[in-house]
mmCIF file of C-alpha atoms in Angstrom:
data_model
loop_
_atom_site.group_PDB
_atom_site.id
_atom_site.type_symbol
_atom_site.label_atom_id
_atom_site.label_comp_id
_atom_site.label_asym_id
_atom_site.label_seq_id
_atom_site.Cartn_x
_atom_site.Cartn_y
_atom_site.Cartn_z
ATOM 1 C CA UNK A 1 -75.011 95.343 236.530
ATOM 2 C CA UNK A 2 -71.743 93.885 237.157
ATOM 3 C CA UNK A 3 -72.659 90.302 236.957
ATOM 4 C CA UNK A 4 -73.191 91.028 233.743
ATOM 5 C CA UNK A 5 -70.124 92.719 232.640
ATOM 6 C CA UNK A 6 -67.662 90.752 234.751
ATOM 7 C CA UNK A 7 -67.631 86.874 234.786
ATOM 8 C CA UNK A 8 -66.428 87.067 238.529
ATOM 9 C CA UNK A 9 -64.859 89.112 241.314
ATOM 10 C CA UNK A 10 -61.008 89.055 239.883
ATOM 11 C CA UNK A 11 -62.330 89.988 236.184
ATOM 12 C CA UNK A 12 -63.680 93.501 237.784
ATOM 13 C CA UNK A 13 -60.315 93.238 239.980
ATOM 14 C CA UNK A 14 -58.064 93.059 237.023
ATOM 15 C CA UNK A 15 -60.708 95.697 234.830
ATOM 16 C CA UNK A 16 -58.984 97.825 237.665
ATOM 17 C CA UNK A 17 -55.837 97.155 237.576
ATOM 18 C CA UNK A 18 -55.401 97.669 233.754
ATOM 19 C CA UNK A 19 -57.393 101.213 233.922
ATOM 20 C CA UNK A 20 -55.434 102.476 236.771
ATOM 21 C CA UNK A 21 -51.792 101.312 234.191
ATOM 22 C CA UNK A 22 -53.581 102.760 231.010
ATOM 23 C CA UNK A 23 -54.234 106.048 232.802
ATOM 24 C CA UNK A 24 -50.395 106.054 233.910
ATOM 25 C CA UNK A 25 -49.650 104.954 230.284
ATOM 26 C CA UNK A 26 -51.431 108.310 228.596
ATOM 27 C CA UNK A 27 -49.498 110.050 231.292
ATOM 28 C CA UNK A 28 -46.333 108.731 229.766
ATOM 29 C CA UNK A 29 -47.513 108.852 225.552
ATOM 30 C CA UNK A 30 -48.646 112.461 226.358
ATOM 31 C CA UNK A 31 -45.254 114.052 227.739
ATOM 32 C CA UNK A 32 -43.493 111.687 224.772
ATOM 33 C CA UNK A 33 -45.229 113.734 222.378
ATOM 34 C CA UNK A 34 -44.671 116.963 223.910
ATOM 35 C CA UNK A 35 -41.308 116.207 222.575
ATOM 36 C CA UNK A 36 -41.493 113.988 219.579
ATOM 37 C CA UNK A 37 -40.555 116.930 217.489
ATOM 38 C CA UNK A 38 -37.445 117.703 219.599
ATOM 39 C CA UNK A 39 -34.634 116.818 216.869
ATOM 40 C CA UNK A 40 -31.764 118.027 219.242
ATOM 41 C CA UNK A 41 -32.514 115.136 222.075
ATOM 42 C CA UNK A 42 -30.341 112.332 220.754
ATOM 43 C CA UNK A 43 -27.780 109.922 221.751
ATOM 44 C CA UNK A 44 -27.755 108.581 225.459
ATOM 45 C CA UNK A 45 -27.724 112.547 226.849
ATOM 46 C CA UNK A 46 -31.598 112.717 224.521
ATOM 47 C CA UNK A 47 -32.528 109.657 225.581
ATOM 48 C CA UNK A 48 -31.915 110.694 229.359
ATOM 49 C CA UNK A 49 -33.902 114.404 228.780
ATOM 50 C CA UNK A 50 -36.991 112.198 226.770
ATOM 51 C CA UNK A 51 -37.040 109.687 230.055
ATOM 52 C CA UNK A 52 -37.320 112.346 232.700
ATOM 53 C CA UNK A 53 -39.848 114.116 230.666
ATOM 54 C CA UNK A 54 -41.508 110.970 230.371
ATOM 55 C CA UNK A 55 -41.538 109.408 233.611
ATOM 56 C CA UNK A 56 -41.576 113.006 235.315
ATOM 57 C CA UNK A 57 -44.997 113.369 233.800
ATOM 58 C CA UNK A 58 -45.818 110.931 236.361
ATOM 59 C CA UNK A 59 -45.365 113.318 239.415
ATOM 60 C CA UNK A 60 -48.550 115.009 239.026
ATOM 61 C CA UNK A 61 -50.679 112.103 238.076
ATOM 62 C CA UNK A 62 -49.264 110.420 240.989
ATOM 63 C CA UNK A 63 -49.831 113.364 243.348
ATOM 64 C CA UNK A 64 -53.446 113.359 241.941
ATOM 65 C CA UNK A 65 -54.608 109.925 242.477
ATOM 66 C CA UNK A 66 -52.687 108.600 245.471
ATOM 67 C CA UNK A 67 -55.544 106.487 246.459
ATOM 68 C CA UNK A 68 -55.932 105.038 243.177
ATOM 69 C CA UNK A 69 -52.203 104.238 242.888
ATOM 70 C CA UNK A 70 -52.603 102.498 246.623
ATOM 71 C CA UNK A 71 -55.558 100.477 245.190
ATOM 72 C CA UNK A 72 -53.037 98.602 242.631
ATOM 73 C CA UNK A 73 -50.680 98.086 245.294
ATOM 74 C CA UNK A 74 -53.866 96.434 247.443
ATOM 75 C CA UNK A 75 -54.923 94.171 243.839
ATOM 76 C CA UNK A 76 -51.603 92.766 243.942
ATOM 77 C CA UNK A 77 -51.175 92.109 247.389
ATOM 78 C CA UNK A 78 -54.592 90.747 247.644
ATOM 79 C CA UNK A 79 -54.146 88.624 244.244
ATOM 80 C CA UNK A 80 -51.152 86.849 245.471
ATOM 81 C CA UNK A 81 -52.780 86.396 249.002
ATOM 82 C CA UNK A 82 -55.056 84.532 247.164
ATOM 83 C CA UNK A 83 -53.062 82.249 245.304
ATOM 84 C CA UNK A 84 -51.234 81.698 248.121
ATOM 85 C CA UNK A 85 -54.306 80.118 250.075
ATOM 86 C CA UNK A 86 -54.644 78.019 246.513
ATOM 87 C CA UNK A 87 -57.355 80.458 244.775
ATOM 88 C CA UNK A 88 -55.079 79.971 240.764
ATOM 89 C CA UNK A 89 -57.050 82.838 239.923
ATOM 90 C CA UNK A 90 -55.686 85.418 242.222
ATOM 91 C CA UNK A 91 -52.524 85.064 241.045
ATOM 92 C CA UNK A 92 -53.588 84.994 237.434
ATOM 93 C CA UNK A 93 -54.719 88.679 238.680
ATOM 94 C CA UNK A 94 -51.814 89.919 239.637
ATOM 95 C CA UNK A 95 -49.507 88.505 236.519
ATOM 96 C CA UNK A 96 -51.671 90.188 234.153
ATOM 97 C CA UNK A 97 -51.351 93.582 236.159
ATOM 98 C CA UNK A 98 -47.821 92.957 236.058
ATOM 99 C CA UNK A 99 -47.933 91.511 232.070
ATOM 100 C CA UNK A 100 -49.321 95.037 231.152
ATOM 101 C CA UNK A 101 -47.469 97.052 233.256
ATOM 102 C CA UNK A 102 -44.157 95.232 231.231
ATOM 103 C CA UNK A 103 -46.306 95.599 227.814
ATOM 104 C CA UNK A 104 -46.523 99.442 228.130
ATOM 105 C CA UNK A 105 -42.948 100.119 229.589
ATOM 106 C CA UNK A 106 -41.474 98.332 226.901
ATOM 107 C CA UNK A 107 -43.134 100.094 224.249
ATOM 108 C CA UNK A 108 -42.404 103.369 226.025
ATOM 109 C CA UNK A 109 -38.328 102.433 226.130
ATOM 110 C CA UNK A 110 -38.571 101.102 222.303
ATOM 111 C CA UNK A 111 -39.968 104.475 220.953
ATOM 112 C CA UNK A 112 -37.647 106.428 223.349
ATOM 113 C CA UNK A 113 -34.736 104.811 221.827
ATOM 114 C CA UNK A 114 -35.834 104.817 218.857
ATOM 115 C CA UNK A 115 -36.713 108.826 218.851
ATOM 116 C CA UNK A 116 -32.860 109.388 220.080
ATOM 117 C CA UNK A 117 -30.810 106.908 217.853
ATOM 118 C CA UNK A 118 -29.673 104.740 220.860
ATOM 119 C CA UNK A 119 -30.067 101.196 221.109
ATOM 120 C CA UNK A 120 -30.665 98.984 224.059
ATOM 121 C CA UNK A 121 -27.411 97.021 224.820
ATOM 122 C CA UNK A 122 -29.703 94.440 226.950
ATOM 123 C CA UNK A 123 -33.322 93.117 225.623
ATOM 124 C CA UNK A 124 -35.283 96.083 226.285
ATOM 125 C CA UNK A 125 -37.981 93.806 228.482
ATOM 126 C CA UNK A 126 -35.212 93.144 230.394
ATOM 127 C CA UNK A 127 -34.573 97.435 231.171
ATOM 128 C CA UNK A 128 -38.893 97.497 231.341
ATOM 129 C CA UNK A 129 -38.474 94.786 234.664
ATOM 130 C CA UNK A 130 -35.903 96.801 236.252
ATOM 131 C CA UNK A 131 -37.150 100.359 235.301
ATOM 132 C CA UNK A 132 -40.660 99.018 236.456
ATOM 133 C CA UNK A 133 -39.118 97.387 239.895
ATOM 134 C CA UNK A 134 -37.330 100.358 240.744
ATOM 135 C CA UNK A 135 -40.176 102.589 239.816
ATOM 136 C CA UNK A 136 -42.884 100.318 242.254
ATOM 137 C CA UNK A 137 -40.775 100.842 245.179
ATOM 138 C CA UNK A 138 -40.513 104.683 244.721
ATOM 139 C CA UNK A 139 -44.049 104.873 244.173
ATOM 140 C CA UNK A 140 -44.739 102.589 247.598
ATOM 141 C CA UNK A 141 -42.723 104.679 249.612
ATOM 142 C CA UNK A 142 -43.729 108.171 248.053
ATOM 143 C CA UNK A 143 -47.391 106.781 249.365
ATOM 144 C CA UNK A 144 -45.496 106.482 252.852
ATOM 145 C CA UNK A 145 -44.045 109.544 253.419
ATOM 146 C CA UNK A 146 -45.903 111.876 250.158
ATOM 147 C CA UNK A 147 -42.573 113.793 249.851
ATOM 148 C CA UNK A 148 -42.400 114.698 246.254
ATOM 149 C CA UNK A 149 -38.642 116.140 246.465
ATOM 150 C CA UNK A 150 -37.401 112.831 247.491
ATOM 151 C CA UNK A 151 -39.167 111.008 244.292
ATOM 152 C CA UNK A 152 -38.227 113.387 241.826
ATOM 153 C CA UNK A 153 -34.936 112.486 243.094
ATOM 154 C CA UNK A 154 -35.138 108.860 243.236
ATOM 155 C CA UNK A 155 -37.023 109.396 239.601
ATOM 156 C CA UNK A 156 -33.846 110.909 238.553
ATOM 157 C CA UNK A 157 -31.447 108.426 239.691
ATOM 158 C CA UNK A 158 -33.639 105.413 238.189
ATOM 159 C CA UNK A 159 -33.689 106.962 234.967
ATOM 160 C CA UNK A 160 -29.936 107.053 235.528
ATOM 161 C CA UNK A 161 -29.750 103.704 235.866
ATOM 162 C CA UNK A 162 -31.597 103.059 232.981
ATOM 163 C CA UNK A 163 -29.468 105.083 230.799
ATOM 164 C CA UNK A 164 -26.647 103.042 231.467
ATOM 165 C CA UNK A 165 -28.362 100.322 229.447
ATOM 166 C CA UNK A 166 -28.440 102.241 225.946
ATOM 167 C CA UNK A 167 -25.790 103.500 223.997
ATOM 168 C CA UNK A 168 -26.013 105.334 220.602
ATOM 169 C CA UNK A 169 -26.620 103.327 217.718
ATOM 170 C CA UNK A 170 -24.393 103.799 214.317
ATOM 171 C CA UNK A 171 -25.592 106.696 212.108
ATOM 172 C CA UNK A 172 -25.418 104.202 209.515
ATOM 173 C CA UNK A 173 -26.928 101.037 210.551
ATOM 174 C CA UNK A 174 -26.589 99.594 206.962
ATOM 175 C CA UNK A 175 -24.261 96.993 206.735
ATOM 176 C CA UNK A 176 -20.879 97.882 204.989
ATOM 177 C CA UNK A 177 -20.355 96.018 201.811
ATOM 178 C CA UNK A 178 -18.150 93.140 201.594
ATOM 179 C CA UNK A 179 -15.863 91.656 199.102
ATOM 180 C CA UNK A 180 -17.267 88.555 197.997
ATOM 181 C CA UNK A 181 -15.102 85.876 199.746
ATOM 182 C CA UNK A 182 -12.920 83.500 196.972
ATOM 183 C CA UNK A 183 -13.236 80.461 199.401
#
């Protein structure tokens, strides 16, 4: 049954990879709109409270599916094994793994800002890569050692980090009217 629903062995691979980010991805959409209707969380300080509920809806999903979240470290690894021994495929694998992984956290930092007022002062793909690097290697080692205090922790500081990058946009973004120039 497989043969016929994947053209070969890194089109189920990458099947996997994707549902095991969309799963992570409701994780995230879910806890947003547990507080889409929250009109006091804005500015930076909202923007911080909407990230930690966001991302620190991913504590439990995490402590449920530990193996799961192992298996998309073991896709990469194994995709860019591959294209390292000169299969082009492998690492087509593990770029789109990593293209929707950037896809999602964008759109998760664009409506964050966007529910707060604040305003990325760096392209916001630029905050996904570092939000997303920082996030894989608190993931890895939370895998290593399973101690939950210490990611909650590191969650906090990352989304520290990411705050830095936003500031609050105008309350009136339209432009001001100028005089019309005599030159």
């Amino acid at each position: 049954m497989l043969r016929y629903r994947f053209a070969d062995k890194n089109e189920l691979i990458a099947a996997i990879a994707d549902a095991l980010i969309v799963q992570i991805s409701g994780g995230l959409r879910l806890a947003f709109g547990q507080i889409a209707g929250a009109s006091h969380l804005t500015g930076v300080a909202g923007l911080r409270r909407v990230l930690l509920t966001g991302i620190g809806a991913l504590v439990p999903i995490l402590e449920s599916t530990a193996g799961r979240q192992l298996l998309t470290y073991e896709i990469t690894t194994t995709a860019l094994r591959r294209r390292d021994t000169g299969d082009g495929d492998g690492g087509q694998v593990a770029d789109r793994q990593y293209r929707t992984m950037d896809t999602e956290a964008v759109e998760f930092l664009h409506r964050c800002a966007e529910r707060t007022g604040t305003t990325w002062r760096v392209p916001v793909a630029v905050v996904a890569r570092s939000a997303l690097a920082g996030l894989d290697g608190l993931v890895l080692r939370w895998l290593v050692d399973r101690n939950t205090d210490d990611l909650i922790t590191g969650l906090d500081d990352l989304i520290a980090m990411i705050t830095v990058k936003a500031i609050a946009s105008p309350i009136d973004a339209t432009p001001a009217v100028r005089p019309i120039s005599r030159t």
